[in-house]
Short mmCIF file of C-alpha atoms and ligand atoms in Angstrom, two decimals:
data_model
loop_
_atom_site.label_atom_id
_atom_site.label_comp_id
_atom_site.label_asym_id
_atom_site.label_seq_id
_atom_site.Cartn_x
_atom_site.Cartn_y
_atom_site.Cartn_z
CA MET A 80 -27.82 114.54 -80.21
CA TYR A 81 -25.79 114.73 -76.94
CA ALA A 82 -22.22 114.02 -75.97
CA VAL A 83 -20.93 112.96 -72.68
CA HIS A 84 -17.99 115.06 -71.25
CA LYS A 85 -16.35 114.34 -67.94
CA GLU A 86 -19.72 112.64 -66.76
CA GLU A 87 -21.66 115.87 -67.57
CA ILE A 88 -24.23 115.55 -70.11
CA VAL A 89 -24.09 118.32 -72.64
CA ILE A 90 -27.36 119.28 -74.44
CA ASP A 91 -28.41 122.52 -75.92
CA THR A 92 -30.94 123.70 -73.49
CA LYS A 93 -33.58 125.81 -75.05
CA TRP A 94 -35.13 128.66 -72.82
CA ILE A 95 -38.94 129.32 -73.52
CA LYS A 96 -39.71 132.83 -72.22
CA ARG A 97 -42.98 133.94 -70.71
CA GLY A 98 -45.56 134.64 -73.34
CA GLU A 99 -43.92 132.35 -75.96
CA SER A 100 -45.64 129.34 -77.48
CA LEU A 101 -45.66 126.11 -75.55
CA GLU A 102 -46.09 124.04 -78.77
CA GLU A 103 -42.54 122.89 -78.95
CA ALA A 104 -42.27 122.07 -75.10
CA ALA A 105 -45.55 119.99 -75.40
CA ARG A 106 -44.11 118.11 -78.37
CA LEU A 107 -40.99 117.40 -76.63
CA LEU A 108 -43.03 115.90 -73.65
CA ARG A 109 -45.03 113.80 -76.00
CA GLU A 110 -41.78 112.54 -77.54
CA GLY A 111 -40.49 111.25 -74.17
CA LYS A 112 -38.04 114.17 -73.80
CA VAL A 113 -37.42 116.15 -70.50
CA VAL A 114 -38.87 119.60 -70.05
CA ALA A 115 -38.56 121.85 -66.92
CA PHE A 116 -41.72 123.73 -66.32
CA PRO A 117 -43.27 126.02 -63.50
CA THR A 118 -45.88 124.89 -61.17
CA GLU A 119 -47.27 126.89 -58.28
CA THR A 120 -45.23 124.90 -55.73
CA VAL A 121 -41.80 124.56 -57.37
CA TYR A 122 -40.48 123.82 -60.86
CA GLY A 123 -40.77 120.32 -62.20
CA LEU A 124 -38.58 118.35 -64.51
CA GLY A 125 -41.27 116.71 -66.47
CA ALA A 126 -41.40 113.73 -69.11
CA CYS A 127 -44.35 111.63 -70.36
CA ALA A 128 -45.06 109.30 -67.36
CA MET A 129 -45.64 106.51 -69.71
CA SER A 130 -42.23 106.70 -71.52
CA GLU A 131 -39.40 104.73 -69.95
CA GLU A 132 -37.00 106.56 -71.95
CA GLY A 133 -38.27 109.95 -70.56
CA VAL A 134 -38.42 108.82 -67.01
CA ARG A 135 -35.01 107.50 -67.24
CA ALA A 136 -33.73 110.80 -68.71
CA ILE A 137 -35.20 112.49 -65.75
CA TYR A 138 -33.35 110.39 -63.23
CA GLU A 139 -30.26 111.05 -65.13
CA ALA A 140 -30.68 114.73 -65.49
CA LYS A 141 -31.29 115.08 -61.65
CA GLY A 142 -28.81 112.48 -60.55
CA ARG A 143 -31.56 111.00 -58.59
CA PRO A 144 -31.34 107.40 -57.09
CA ALA A 145 -33.73 105.14 -59.00
CA ASP A 146 -35.60 103.93 -55.98
CA ASN A 147 -37.24 107.46 -55.42
CA PRO A 148 -40.57 107.53 -57.18
CA LEU A 149 -41.96 110.36 -59.31
CA ILE A 150 -45.28 112.16 -59.08
CA VAL A 151 -47.51 112.21 -62.11
CA HIS A 152 -49.12 115.51 -63.10
CA VAL A 153 -52.51 115.56 -64.90
CA TYR A 154 -54.77 118.20 -66.43
CA PRO A 155 -58.45 118.78 -66.20
CA GLY A 156 -60.48 116.27 -68.08
CA TYR A 157 -57.88 113.55 -67.89
CA ASP A 158 -59.52 110.12 -67.13
CA LEU A 159 -57.69 109.12 -64.02
CA THR A 160 -59.04 105.64 -64.04
CA VAL A 161 -56.56 105.14 -66.98
CA LEU A 162 -53.68 105.52 -64.36
CA VAL A 163 -55.09 104.10 -61.13
CA LYS A 164 -57.44 101.23 -60.09
CA THR A 165 -59.86 102.91 -57.71
CA ILE A 166 -60.30 106.34 -56.32
CA SER A 167 -61.84 106.31 -52.92
CA GLU A 168 -64.78 108.72 -51.91
CA ALA A 169 -62.17 110.65 -49.73
CA GLY A 170 -59.83 110.79 -52.70
CA ARG A 171 -62.59 112.33 -54.83
CA LYS A 172 -63.60 114.96 -52.13
CA LEU A 173 -60.01 116.02 -51.78
CA MET A 174 -59.61 116.51 -55.53
CA GLU A 175 -62.77 118.48 -55.67
CA ALA A 176 -61.61 120.69 -52.82
CA PHE A 177 -58.01 121.25 -53.58
CA TRP A 178 -57.40 120.49 -57.33
CA PRO A 179 -55.97 122.09 -59.24
CA GLY A 180 -53.58 122.98 -56.57
CA PRO A 181 -50.56 121.90 -54.28
CA LEU A 182 -51.79 118.58 -53.16
CA THR A 183 -50.57 114.96 -54.33
CA LEU A 184 -52.73 112.04 -53.67
CA SER A 185 -51.50 108.43 -53.89
CA PHE A 186 -53.59 105.53 -55.17
CA GLU A 187 -52.84 102.01 -56.40
CA LYS A 188 -51.44 102.34 -59.99
CA ARG A 189 -52.20 100.51 -63.21
CA SER A 190 -49.70 98.84 -65.28
CA VAL A 191 -49.67 101.60 -68.01
CA ILE A 192 -47.45 103.58 -65.68
CA PRO A 193 -44.07 101.80 -65.92
CA ASP A 194 -42.44 100.58 -62.87
CA CYS A 195 -39.49 103.00 -63.37
CA THR A 196 -41.95 106.02 -62.93
CA THR A 197 -42.87 104.86 -59.43
CA ALA A 198 -39.46 103.15 -58.52
CA GLY A 199 -41.08 99.84 -58.24
CA LEU A 200 -43.91 100.94 -55.80
CA PRO A 201 -47.57 99.71 -56.45
CA THR A 202 -48.82 103.15 -55.94
CA VAL A 203 -48.71 106.42 -57.82
CA GLY A 204 -48.95 110.04 -56.63
CA LEU A 205 -51.18 112.14 -58.89
CA ARG A 206 -51.42 115.98 -58.87
CA MET A 207 -53.05 118.54 -60.91
CA PRO A 208 -51.19 121.67 -60.60
CA SER A 209 -52.89 125.17 -60.58
CA ASN A 210 -50.19 127.21 -62.30
CA PRO A 211 -51.72 128.48 -65.68
CA VAL A 212 -48.42 127.69 -67.61
CA ALA A 213 -48.25 124.23 -66.18
CA LEU A 214 -51.95 123.55 -66.89
CA ALA A 215 -51.62 124.90 -70.56
CA LEU A 216 -48.47 122.76 -71.09
CA LEU A 217 -49.96 119.56 -69.71
CA THR A 218 -53.22 120.09 -71.69
CA LEU A 219 -51.20 120.83 -74.75
CA SER A 220 -49.12 117.78 -74.43
CA GLY A 221 -52.14 115.51 -73.88
CA VAL A 222 -50.15 113.00 -71.74
CA PRO A 223 -49.67 112.64 -67.97
CA VAL A 224 -46.34 113.90 -66.94
CA ALA A 225 -44.12 112.46 -64.39
CA ALA A 226 -42.13 115.26 -62.79
CA PRO A 227 -39.88 115.61 -59.55
CA SER A 228 -38.60 119.00 -58.50
CA ALA A 229 -36.32 120.36 -61.16
CA ASN A 230 -33.18 120.62 -58.91
CA ARG A 231 -30.05 118.40 -59.05
CA SER A 232 -30.44 115.94 -56.28
CA GLY A 233 -29.08 117.55 -53.13
CA LYS A 234 -30.00 121.03 -54.06
CA PRO A 235 -33.03 123.08 -52.78
CA SER A 236 -36.08 122.86 -54.96
CA PRO A 237 -35.95 125.53 -57.71
CA THR A 238 -38.60 128.30 -57.42
CA THR A 239 -37.40 130.33 -60.50
CA ALA A 240 -36.41 129.44 -63.99
CA GLN A 241 -33.05 130.79 -63.19
CA HIS A 242 -32.61 128.32 -60.48
CA VAL A 243 -33.38 125.58 -62.93
CA TYR A 244 -30.89 126.83 -65.29
CA GLU A 245 -28.18 126.69 -62.58
CA ASP A 246 -28.83 123.09 -62.03
CA MET A 247 -29.89 121.77 -65.47
CA ASN A 248 -28.30 124.04 -68.25
CA GLY A 249 -26.71 121.42 -70.66
CA ARG A 250 -28.67 118.41 -69.00
CA ILE A 251 -32.09 118.87 -70.57
CA PRO A 252 -33.45 120.20 -73.84
CA CYS A 253 -35.86 122.66 -72.53
CA ILE A 254 -36.77 125.13 -69.62
CA VAL A 255 -40.20 126.80 -69.65
CA ASP A 256 -40.04 130.05 -67.72
CA GLY A 257 -43.21 131.03 -65.97
CA GLY A 258 -41.72 133.48 -63.32
CA ALA A 259 -41.37 132.78 -59.58
CA CYS A 260 -43.49 129.84 -57.97
CA GLU A 261 -46.29 131.29 -55.92
CA VAL A 262 -46.11 128.69 -53.04
CA GLY A 263 -42.51 127.95 -53.08
CA LEU A 264 -42.74 124.60 -51.10
CA GLU A 265 -43.47 121.18 -52.77
CA SER A 266 -46.93 119.99 -52.58
CA THR A 267 -48.62 118.13 -49.58
CA PHE A 268 -48.26 114.51 -50.34
CA VAL A 269 -51.21 112.27 -48.98
CA ASP A 270 -51.22 108.53 -49.19
CA MET A 271 -54.81 107.67 -49.96
CA THR A 272 -54.29 103.78 -49.94
CA GLY A 273 -54.96 103.00 -46.36
CA GLU A 274 -58.17 103.22 -44.30
CA LEU A 275 -57.35 106.90 -43.34
CA PRO A 276 -55.32 109.52 -45.35
CA VAL A 277 -51.72 109.74 -44.40
CA ILE A 278 -49.53 112.88 -44.77
CA LEU A 279 -46.17 111.72 -46.08
CA ARG A 280 -45.04 115.34 -46.86
CA PRO A 281 -46.44 118.60 -45.37
CA GLY A 282 -47.13 121.49 -47.66
CA ALA A 283 -49.41 124.48 -48.22
CA ILE A 284 -52.52 122.36 -47.85
CA THR A 285 -52.43 121.77 -44.17
CA LYS A 286 -53.60 118.83 -41.99
CA GLU A 287 -56.31 121.16 -40.67
CA MET A 288 -57.38 121.88 -44.24
CA LEU A 289 -57.60 118.27 -45.36
CA GLU A 290 -59.39 117.28 -42.09
CA GLU A 291 -62.23 119.85 -42.74
CA VAL A 292 -62.96 117.90 -45.96
CA VAL A 293 -62.37 114.35 -44.88
CA GLY A 294 -62.21 114.02 -41.17
CA PRO A 295 -59.18 112.58 -39.48
CA VAL A 296 -55.89 112.52 -41.23
CA LEU A 297 -52.68 110.75 -40.01
CA VAL A 298 -49.16 112.22 -40.23
CA ASP A 299 -46.31 109.70 -41.12
CA PRO A 300 -43.64 109.86 -38.21
CA ALA A 301 -40.99 110.46 -40.84
CA VAL A 302 -42.43 114.02 -41.38
CA ALA A 303 -41.40 115.10 -37.83
CA VAL A 304 -37.97 113.70 -38.18
CA GLY A 305 -35.40 116.47 -38.73
CA ALA A 306 -32.53 114.52 -40.26
CA PRO A 307 -32.87 111.68 -42.54
CA LEU A 308 -34.03 108.51 -40.80
CA ASP A 309 -31.12 106.59 -39.53
CA HIS A 310 -32.80 103.65 -37.69
CA GLY A 311 -32.87 101.64 -40.83
CA GLU A 312 -36.65 101.99 -41.16
CA THR A 313 -37.99 102.64 -44.71
CA PRO A 314 -40.21 105.58 -44.66
CA ARG A 315 -43.39 105.46 -46.87
CA ALA A 316 -42.18 108.31 -49.12
CA PRO A 317 -38.76 107.07 -50.16
CA GLY A 318 -37.60 110.62 -50.69
CA MET A 319 -37.83 111.27 -46.98
CA LYS A 320 -34.86 108.89 -46.27
CA TYR A 321 -32.43 110.95 -48.36
CA LYS A 322 -30.47 113.70 -46.95
CA HIS A 323 -32.18 116.49 -48.50
CA TYR A 324 -30.74 119.65 -49.31
CA ALA A 325 -28.16 120.78 -46.71
CA PRO A 326 -26.33 124.11 -47.03
CA GLU A 327 -22.51 123.93 -47.46
CA GLY A 328 -22.39 125.80 -44.16
CA ASP A 329 -23.47 124.33 -40.92
CA MET A 330 -27.00 125.41 -40.25
CA GLU A 331 -28.66 125.58 -36.79
CA LEU A 332 -32.24 126.47 -36.01
CA VAL A 333 -32.99 128.54 -33.00
CA GLN A 334 -36.20 128.51 -30.97
CA GLY A 335 -37.54 130.40 -28.01
CA GLU A 336 -38.79 133.79 -27.19
CA LEU A 337 -37.94 136.28 -29.82
CA LEU A 338 -35.78 138.63 -27.55
CA LYS A 339 -33.69 135.58 -26.46
CA VAL A 340 -33.49 134.09 -30.00
CA ALA A 341 -32.09 137.58 -31.13
CA ALA A 342 -29.62 137.67 -28.26
CA TYR A 343 -28.49 134.11 -28.99
CA ILE A 344 -27.94 134.57 -32.79
CA ALA A 345 -26.21 138.03 -32.26
CA GLU A 346 -23.79 136.29 -29.84
CA GLN A 347 -23.12 133.38 -32.38
CA VAL A 348 -22.61 135.87 -35.25
CA ARG A 349 -20.19 137.85 -33.13
CA LEU A 350 -18.21 134.69 -32.39
CA CYS A 351 -18.16 133.73 -36.01
CA GLU A 352 -16.72 137.18 -36.95
CA GLU A 353 -14.10 136.84 -34.14
CA ASN A 354 -13.03 133.65 -35.81
CA GLY A 355 -13.13 134.93 -39.29
CA ARG A 356 -15.98 132.76 -40.34
CA LYS A 357 -18.64 134.13 -42.67
CA SER A 358 -22.05 133.67 -41.14
CA GLY A 359 -25.83 134.15 -42.26
CA VAL A 360 -28.93 134.54 -40.61
CA MET A 361 -32.57 133.47 -41.97
CA VAL A 362 -35.16 135.41 -40.00
CA SER A 363 -38.48 136.99 -39.97
CA ARG A 364 -38.83 140.77 -40.27
CA GLU A 365 -39.82 140.78 -36.54
CA LEU A 366 -36.77 139.05 -35.49
CA LEU A 367 -34.65 141.20 -37.86
CA ALA A 368 -35.92 144.32 -36.13
CA LEU A 369 -34.48 143.03 -32.77
CA LEU A 370 -31.30 141.62 -34.44
CA SER A 371 -30.15 144.05 -36.93
CA PRO A 372 -28.28 146.50 -34.58
CA SER A 373 -25.93 143.99 -33.61
CA LEU A 374 -25.13 142.38 -36.90
CA PRO A 375 -21.77 143.02 -38.48
CA GLU A 376 -22.07 144.34 -41.97
CA GLU A 377 -20.66 141.35 -43.58
CA THR A 378 -23.36 139.05 -42.22
CA CYS A 379 -25.51 137.46 -44.96
CA VAL A 380 -28.94 138.35 -44.02
CA GLU A 381 -31.99 136.65 -45.47
CA CYS A 382 -35.34 138.12 -44.33
CA LEU A 383 -38.19 135.92 -45.41
CA GLY A 384 -40.72 138.64 -44.54
CA SER A 385 -43.29 139.16 -41.68
CA ARG A 386 -44.46 136.36 -39.45
CA GLU A 387 -47.91 137.68 -40.10
CA TYR A 388 -47.67 136.44 -43.77
CA PRO A 389 -46.22 132.80 -43.53
CA GLU A 390 -47.12 131.99 -47.08
CA ARG A 391 -44.94 134.73 -48.24
CA MET A 392 -42.08 133.54 -45.92
CA ALA A 393 -42.55 130.07 -47.39
CA SER A 394 -42.22 131.15 -51.04
CA GLU A 395 -38.84 132.89 -50.14
CA LEU A 396 -37.32 129.96 -48.27
CA PHE A 397 -35.59 127.82 -51.06
CA ALA A 398 -34.25 130.97 -52.80
CA ALA A 399 -32.73 132.15 -49.51
CA LEU A 400 -31.12 128.69 -48.86
CA ARG A 401 -29.52 128.86 -52.27
CA ARG A 402 -28.00 132.35 -51.58
CA PHE A 403 -26.24 131.15 -48.45
CA ASP A 404 -24.14 128.84 -50.55
CA GLN A 405 -23.57 131.50 -53.15
CA ASN A 406 -22.26 133.77 -50.55
CA GLY A 407 -20.03 131.16 -49.00
CA CYS A 408 -21.64 131.19 -45.56
CA GLU A 409 -19.95 128.67 -43.07
CA LYS A 410 -22.46 129.08 -40.41
CA ILE A 411 -26.21 129.75 -40.80
CA TYR A 412 -28.69 130.54 -38.06
CA GLY A 413 -32.33 130.21 -38.82
CA GLU A 414 -35.30 131.29 -36.93
CA ALA A 415 -37.51 128.39 -35.86
CA LEU A 416 -41.25 128.78 -36.74
CA PRO A 417 -44.37 127.36 -34.94
CA ASP A 418 -45.17 123.75 -36.06
CA SER A 419 -48.53 124.39 -37.32
CA GLY A 420 -50.20 125.59 -40.55
CA VAL A 421 -47.85 126.26 -43.51
CA GLU A 422 -45.02 126.96 -41.06
CA ALA A 423 -45.10 123.22 -40.22
CA ALA A 424 -44.19 122.60 -43.96
CA MET A 425 -41.38 125.06 -43.76
CA MET A 426 -40.15 123.58 -40.53
CA ASN A 427 -40.12 120.18 -42.08
CA ARG A 428 -37.66 121.56 -44.90
CA MET A 429 -35.65 123.73 -42.39
CA ARG A 430 -35.04 120.74 -39.94
CA ARG A 431 -33.81 118.75 -42.76
CA ALA A 432 -31.57 121.46 -44.14
CA ALA A 433 -30.12 121.84 -40.58
CA GLY A 434 -29.72 118.19 -40.24
CA GLY A 435 -31.99 118.21 -37.19
CA ARG A 436 -29.81 120.76 -35.21
CA ILE A 437 -32.21 122.92 -33.29
CA VAL A 438 -31.34 124.84 -30.06
CA THR A 439 -33.81 126.20 -27.49
CA VAL A 440 -32.85 129.34 -25.71
O1 TXA B 654 -45.09 120.09 -55.64
C1 TXA B 654 -44.51 119.01 -55.99
O2 TXA B 654 -44.95 118.00 -55.63
C2 TXA B 654 -43.37 119.05 -57.09
C3 TXA B 654 -43.95 119.63 -58.34
C4 TXA B 654 -42.89 119.52 -59.40
O3 TXA B 654 -45.12 118.99 -58.51
N1 TXA B 654 -42.73 117.76 -57.23
C5 TXA B 654 -42.02 117.18 -56.23
O4 TXA B 654 -41.51 115.98 -56.76
O5 TXA B 654 -41.70 117.61 -55.30
P1 TXA B 654 -40.36 115.15 -55.87
O6 TXA B 654 -40.03 114.00 -56.66
O7 TXA B 654 -39.19 116.11 -55.71
O8 TXA B 654 -40.79 114.76 -54.53
C6 TXA B 654 -41.85 113.87 -54.49
C7 TXA B 654 -41.81 113.09 -53.24
C8 TXA B 654 -40.54 112.13 -52.88
O9 TXA B 654 -40.10 112.26 -51.60
C9 TXA B 654 -40.96 110.85 -53.32
O10 TXA B 654 -40.19 109.75 -52.59
C10 TXA B 654 -42.40 110.96 -52.88
O11 TXA B 654 -42.92 112.21 -53.12
N2 TXA B 654 -43.25 109.91 -53.57
C11 TXA B 654 -43.50 110.00 -54.96
N3 TXA B 654 -44.35 108.85 -55.35
C12 TXA B 654 -44.62 108.36 -54.21
C13 TXA B 654 -45.46 107.14 -53.86
N4 TXA B 654 -46.00 106.63 -54.89
N5 TXA B 654 -45.66 106.78 -52.60
C14 TXA B 654 -44.95 107.33 -51.62
N6 TXA B 654 -44.11 108.50 -51.83
C15 TXA B 654 -43.93 108.82 -53.03
MG1 MG B 655 -37.63 117.07 -54.77
#
């Protein structure tokens, strides 16, 4: 069915358009094949969570290290006690409040989930997405679906089917197009196996929102680390230790009062132009208003939208990061955002994209 050419897998990738039947995609999932599908966060690269063949094919298509576990996606009515040993009271409350939605909760797994799905961990992250196409596909397939983000390892998570195609064409049998992802950042990941819930990855469901439902919630120290951990510690979400997406160009975040940030970025962009280096800026509409008079025409400008609508900004982040590479930017200046609410989740991704480089002006 597939041939290997120069280490590239060549498979005929079928694109299922919006409005077309999901029957075939559901069948592929049931058969342990890989299907990329939309969720409200980012596109996922799915296969039956119980199928070792399917799970191995995910790792291979993604080029993902085998020690980085997958999240398992479920649909309404699925009996979770098949997958996990116990669900705490707090776990139930969080499911009730935020499922279906961008929240992943981890519990002790049962042995029906093969070790390769969780990379040997005794726990499994469960999530019920709210995207209607995802829910329909999962329900039709009738199986729990393991799915990481559908990017090649080292690229930003895909928020459109076109992004998935760029990374996965010829590597997987099927892409389901569901339009652009609404949230645009990966789900909040909360470890529910300890005494208190611990956020391993921030997302659109914020710490404050979780605490309103279950009281105190902890944040894993790795969340605040800008670059991959380098002190030899093993973070609790194995994915946190990998250098995540970093643009080809050097990215730097700039924080401070808006006028000063504008002046600093304008000066840096001018220096780039003087040295013949292509530069880019990733900014809010508010900052752009101050900055644009001083930007040379060739500057690659990615405006994420108004600071008043951080959710909107979050949904634009990954697409903007992809475009800097497409435009060959050697230097990228990003506006740092406040470290609370959904902006905290954006900053977590931006710090990692910048390898922790952040200047205060
Ligand atoms: O929004 C999302 O969560 C998307 C969509 C497709 O659902 N999925 C996603 O999966 O972002 P992935 O594999 O790209 O990121 C999952 C992160 C990784 O950092 C992984 O190490 C961590 O969650 N993770 C998965 N299972 C875990 C577990 N049992 N314990 C701790 N961390 C886990
Ligand atoms: Mg990912």
